Amino acid sequence: MAEVHKAQKVVVVGAGPVGALAALYAANRGDDVHVYELRADLRDPSTTPLNFTKSINLALSERGINSMRQSQSVGLLEEVLKETIPMHARMIHGRRKGGELFQESQAYDANGRYIQAVDRASLNKRLLEALEKLPNVTLHFNHKLTGADFDRKTAWFEQHNNAKKTDHAQNPTQNDALWDDQKRATEISVNFDLIIGADGAHSATRYHMMKFARLDYQQEYIDTLWCEFHIAPRSPDSSFAIDPNHLHIWPGGSFMFIAIPSLDKSFTCTLFAPASHFSSVSENPEQKLVKFFHQNFPGVCPELISTSDLQKQFRENPHLPLISIKCKPYHYKSSVVILGDAAHAMVPFYGQGMNAGLEDVRVLFDILDKHGIYDAGTSDHRSRNEAREAALDEYTSQRAPDAAAINDLALRNYEEMRSGVQSPLYKMRKWMEETVNVYFPSLGWRTQYTRVSFENQRYSEVEKAVHRQGRILMGVVGLSLVGIGGLTAFGGVRRDYWKNLGTTWLSQVEK
Ligand code: FAD
């Protein structure tokens, strides 16, 4: 723990994955940390409110893993990884022209790296358990941020009694606001040195920050809804119904169905489709739903989900929107910073929303450390405030372009997942980039997916590097088309010759 004379009081709003990790980083640096969470403690089964707005399973990858690795919480990452399932590849499902079903495995990475399926609640629980071990952390559940004065460094929370959310759980259409009204609340005021707002896409911290900072804000609901389904373990042996080490995709052109494995050998599936498809199917699910699945997602119903289960799940599980949010700056003076979905909610098609949020935490604390916030010499109130303001300025400048880049990449990846993965052009580019990666590693070529999911390169730099690779590949393809015909005509060409030629040419173009 760094040497500090007086602990800063850090208030974290939201105990989701990002807020909980941010609280751990602050606590491990000696801050006096208070976490305020709207909902009840998700580890308590009697009061746990079901969260109807979040998917159950997530893909965890390098950025999230690295952020937990660097949290200074011994054993945390190991505990989390124990409860994950490796997904080495995409499994593309489809039907050939003759009607025969096929599956095609597409490895995620030329060097065998993989993403991990993780249960959102287990991950969150492991983080809360790690927090609870620290003496300088206080968790306040059932507390809702309702206001903040970021100049006076005071925030207000409604403290709710432990009202059971049973009725709400049975009636997911009843919204949180209504549920909140039914509970008696008392308001408390809280002083702080720094607030970290990690209260999700509809962030109250961001809303109140807008009254102080000149915050540019942009949000978009894409024309896609999602609904969760469930593939039960196969009976009678309770094994996985399909290969567990894949993220399964049924690309359907303008829609898509995916399945992610769970530790109990079931799969959590998500249907993504335009809102009009949902309305059209909802008009008569008994007739339209199975037909829709049969036409677009072959092999799902009745093979993996029975007709009655499919209809029941479509009827009972909510049909939810997808929001993409960009804003800037992420902070106001030295008193508040927003992280995770609160700063940059994105569509889920790169599996990066939570990973990027966890990476926010690592980047923020690297910058706070760099500005000496935790050095003994910066412990007096004034110099620490100045250093923190400079650090938060730098955080916004560095992170906003990165978050904007992954936001855009995630939007574009929808196209790739629902149809691109089957296109010959996509497959050719993937093959070429991976071949260059394997045979000419010194050139540093990697696919976009590898850079995003298995590395910690800044997202904005990933975007630039991939763009540059794309331009070079276009040149290579053009030259190859002309050259291959000619060289083949002149007879065999030695592999060494190709290798030298390739290395020289590509390094010239990279410059
Ligand atoms: P949240 O998880 O939203 O947590 C915010 C917390 O703040 C909540 O606990 C909430 O109760 C609390 N809160 C809200 N308001 C207040 C208030 N006023 N006062 C106090 N507390 C408050 N990401 C990935 O990395 N990989 C994936 O595979 C992936 N798949 C996804 C699939 C779908 C269908 C969706 C919708 C998202 C997916 N994501 C994925 C994105 C991921 O779910 C989010 O990016 C992640 O949950 C954001 O974490 P967070 O902690 O910032 O916010």
Short mmCIF file of N, CA, C and O in Angstrom, two decimals, residues 252-292:
data_model
loop_
_atom_site.label_atom_id
_atom_site.label_comp_id
_atom_site.label_asym_id
_atom_site.label_seq_id
_atom_site.Cartn_x
_atom_site.Cartn_y
_atom_site.Cartn_z
N GLY A 252 -27.86 -14.44 -39.22
CA GLY A 252 -29.12 -14.48 -39.98
C GLY A 252 -29.31 -13.27 -40.86
O GLY A 252 -30.44 -12.86 -41.10
N GLY A 253 -28.22 -12.65 -41.32
CA GLY A 253 -28.36 -11.47 -42.19
C GLY A 253 -28.67 -10.25 -41.36
O GLY A 253 -27.78 -9.60 -40.82
N SER A 254 -29.97 -9.94 -41.22
CA SER A 254 -30.29 -8.75 -40.44
C SER A 254 -30.56 -9.09 -38.97
O SER A 254 -30.98 -8.25 -38.19
N PHE A 255 -30.39 -10.36 -38.61
CA PHE A 255 -30.54 -10.73 -37.20
C PHE A 255 -29.53 -11.83 -36.87
O PHE A 255 -28.86 -12.36 -37.76
N MET A 256 -29.48 -12.20 -35.61
CA MET A 256 -28.49 -13.22 -35.23
C MET A 256 -28.88 -13.82 -33.88
O MET A 256 -29.55 -13.19 -33.06
N PHE A 257 -28.47 -15.06 -33.71
CA PHE A 257 -28.73 -15.78 -32.47
C PHE A 257 -27.38 -16.28 -31.97
O PHE A 257 -26.61 -16.83 -32.76
N ILE A 258 -27.06 -16.06 -30.71
CA ILE A 258 -25.77 -16.54 -30.20
C ILE A 258 -25.99 -17.36 -28.92
O ILE A 258 -27.02 -17.21 -28.25
N ALA A 259 -25.02 -18.22 -28.62
CA ALA A 259 -25.13 -19.03 -27.40
C ALA A 259 -23.76 -19.06 -26.71
O ALA A 259 -22.73 -19.30 -27.36
N ILE A 260 -23.76 -18.80 -25.40
CA ILE A 260 -22.53 -18.76 -24.60
C ILE A 260 -22.67 -19.80 -23.47
O ILE A 260 -23.71 -19.85 -22.81
N PRO A 261 -21.63 -20.62 -23.25
CA PRO A 261 -21.75 -21.69 -22.26
C PRO A 261 -21.76 -21.18 -20.82
O PRO A 261 -21.17 -20.15 -20.51
N SER A 262 -22.42 -21.96 -19.95
CA SER A 262 -22.44 -21.65 -18.51
C SER A 262 -21.89 -22.84 -17.74
O SER A 262 -21.93 -23.98 -18.24
N LEU A 263 -21.45 -22.59 -16.51
CA LEU A 263 -20.84 -23.68 -15.72
C LEU A 263 -21.81 -24.83 -15.44
O LEU A 263 -21.40 -25.96 -15.28
N ASP A 264 -23.11 -24.54 -15.41
CA ASP A 264 -24.08 -25.61 -15.13
C ASP A 264 -24.41 -26.42 -16.39
O ASP A 264 -25.37 -27.17 -16.41
N LYS A 265 -23.58 -26.25 -17.42
CA LYS A 265 -23.70 -26.99 -18.69
C LYS A 265 -24.90 -26.58 -19.53
O LYS A 265 -25.33 -27.30 -20.44
N SER A 266 -25.48 -25.46 -19.19
CA SER A 266 -26.51 -24.91 -20.08
C SER A 266 -25.85 -23.84 -20.95
O SER A 266 -24.64 -23.59 -20.83
N PHE A 267 -26.61 -23.24 -21.84
CA PHE A 267 -26.13 -22.11 -22.63
C PHE A 267 -27.10 -20.96 -22.45
O PHE A 267 -28.32 -21.16 -22.41
N THR A 268 -26.54 -19.76 -22.31
CA THR A 268 -27.38 -18.57 -22.33
C THR A 268 -27.32 -18.03 -23.75
O THR A 268 -26.23 -17.82 -24.29
N CYS A 269 -28.49 -17.84 -24.34
CA CYS A 269 -28.53 -17.44 -25.75
C CYS A 269 -29.15 -16.06 -25.87
O CYS A 269 -29.96 -15.67 -25.01
N THR A 270 -28.80 -15.37 -26.91
CA THR A 270 -29.41 -14.05 -27.15
C THR A 270 -29.84 -13.95 -28.60
O THR A 270 -29.06 -14.26 -29.51
N LEU A 271 -31.09 -13.55 -28.77
CA LEU A 271 -31.59 -13.23 -30.12
C LEU A 271 -31.45 -11.72 -30.30
O LEU A 271 -31.91 -10.95 -29.45
N PHE A 272 -30.78 -11.31 -31.37
CA PHE A 272 -30.71 -9.90 -31.74
C PHE A 272 -31.48 -9.73 -33.05
O PHE A 272 -31.20 -10.47 -34.02
N ALA A 273 -32.41 -8.82 -33.10
CA ALA A 273 -33.17 -8.61 -34.34
C ALA A 273 -33.75 -7.20 -34.35
O ALA A 273 -33.95 -6.60 -33.28
N PRO A 274 -34.04 -6.68 -35.56
CA PRO A 274 -34.66 -5.36 -35.61
C PRO A 274 -35.99 -5.35 -34.87
O PRO A 274 -36.67 -6.38 -34.81
N ALA A 275 -36.34 -4.18 -34.32
CA ALA A 275 -37.56 -4.06 -33.53
C ALA A 275 -38.77 -4.54 -34.33
O ALA A 275 -39.68 -5.17 -33.78
N SER A 276 -38.77 -4.28 -35.65
CA SER A 276 -39.94 -4.67 -36.46
C SER A 276 -40.11 -6.20 -36.49
O SER A 276 -41.23 -6.70 -36.52
N HIS A 277 -38.99 -6.95 -36.45
CA HIS A 277 -39.10 -8.41 -36.42
C HIS A 277 -39.73 -8.86 -35.11
O HIS A 277 -40.55 -9.78 -35.10
N PHE A 278 -39.31 -8.20 -34.01
CA PHE A 278 -39.89 -8.56 -32.72
C PHE A 278 -41.40 -8.30 -32.73
O PHE A 278 -42.18 -9.14 -32.30
N SER A 279 -41.80 -7.12 -33.28
CA SER A 279 -43.25 -6.82 -33.27
C SER A 279 -43.99 -7.81 -34.15
O SER A 279 -45.05 -8.30 -33.78
N SER A 280 -43.40 -8.10 -35.30
CA SER A 280 -44.11 -8.98 -36.23
C SER A 280 -44.28 -10.38 -35.61
O SER A 280 -45.36 -10.96 -35.64
N VAL A 281 -43.21 -10.89 -35.00
CA VAL A 281 -43.30 -12.23 -34.39
C VAL A 281 -44.24 -12.18 -33.18
O VAL A 281 -45.02 -13.12 -32.94
N SER A 282 -44.17 -11.08 -32.43
CA SER A 282 -45.00 -10.98 -31.21
C SER A 282 -46.50 -11.01 -31.53
O SER A 282 -47.30 -11.39 -30.69
N GLU A 283 -46.86 -10.61 -32.76
CA GLU A 283 -48.28 -10.61 -33.12
C GLU A 283 -48.88 -12.01 -33.02
O GLU A 283 -50.03 -12.18 -32.66
N ASN A 284 -48.04 -13.00 -33.38
CA ASN A 284 -48.56 -14.36 -33.35
C ASN A 284 -47.40 -15.35 -33.11
O ASN A 284 -47.01 -16.10 -34.00
N PRO A 285 -46.84 -15.31 -31.90
CA PRO A 285 -45.64 -16.12 -31.65
C PRO A 285 -45.88 -17.62 -31.87
O PRO A 285 -44.98 -18.33 -32.28
N GLU A 286 -47.11 -18.09 -31.57
CA GLU A 286 -47.38 -19.52 -31.71
C GLU A 286 -47.04 -19.99 -33.13
O GLU A 286 -46.48 -21.05 -33.34
N GLN A 287 -47.39 -19.17 -34.11
CA GLN A 287 -47.15 -19.59 -35.49
C GLN A 287 -45.83 -19.06 -36.05
O GLN A 287 -45.12 -19.76 -36.75
N LYS A 288 -45.52 -17.81 -35.69
CA LYS A 288 -44.40 -17.17 -36.40
C LYS A 288 -43.03 -17.48 -35.80
O LYS A 288 -42.03 -17.51 -36.53
N LEU A 289 -42.97 -17.69 -34.49
CA LEU A 289 -41.66 -17.78 -33.86
C LEU A 289 -40.87 -19.01 -34.33
O LEU A 289 -39.71 -18.91 -34.73
N VAL A 290 -41.52 -20.15 -34.31
CA VAL A 290 -40.82 -21.38 -34.68
C VAL A 290 -40.41 -21.32 -36.15
O VAL A 290 -39.29 -21.72 -36.53
N LYS A 291 -41.30 -20.80 -36.96
CA LYS A 291 -40.99 -20.67 -38.39
C LYS A 291 -39.78 -19.75 -38.59
O LYS A 291 -38.86 -20.05 -39.36
N PHE A 292 -39.79 -18.64 -37.85
CA PHE A 292 -38.69 -17.68 -37.93
C PHE A 292 -37.37 -18.35 -37.53
O PHE A 292 -36.35 -18.22 -38.21
#
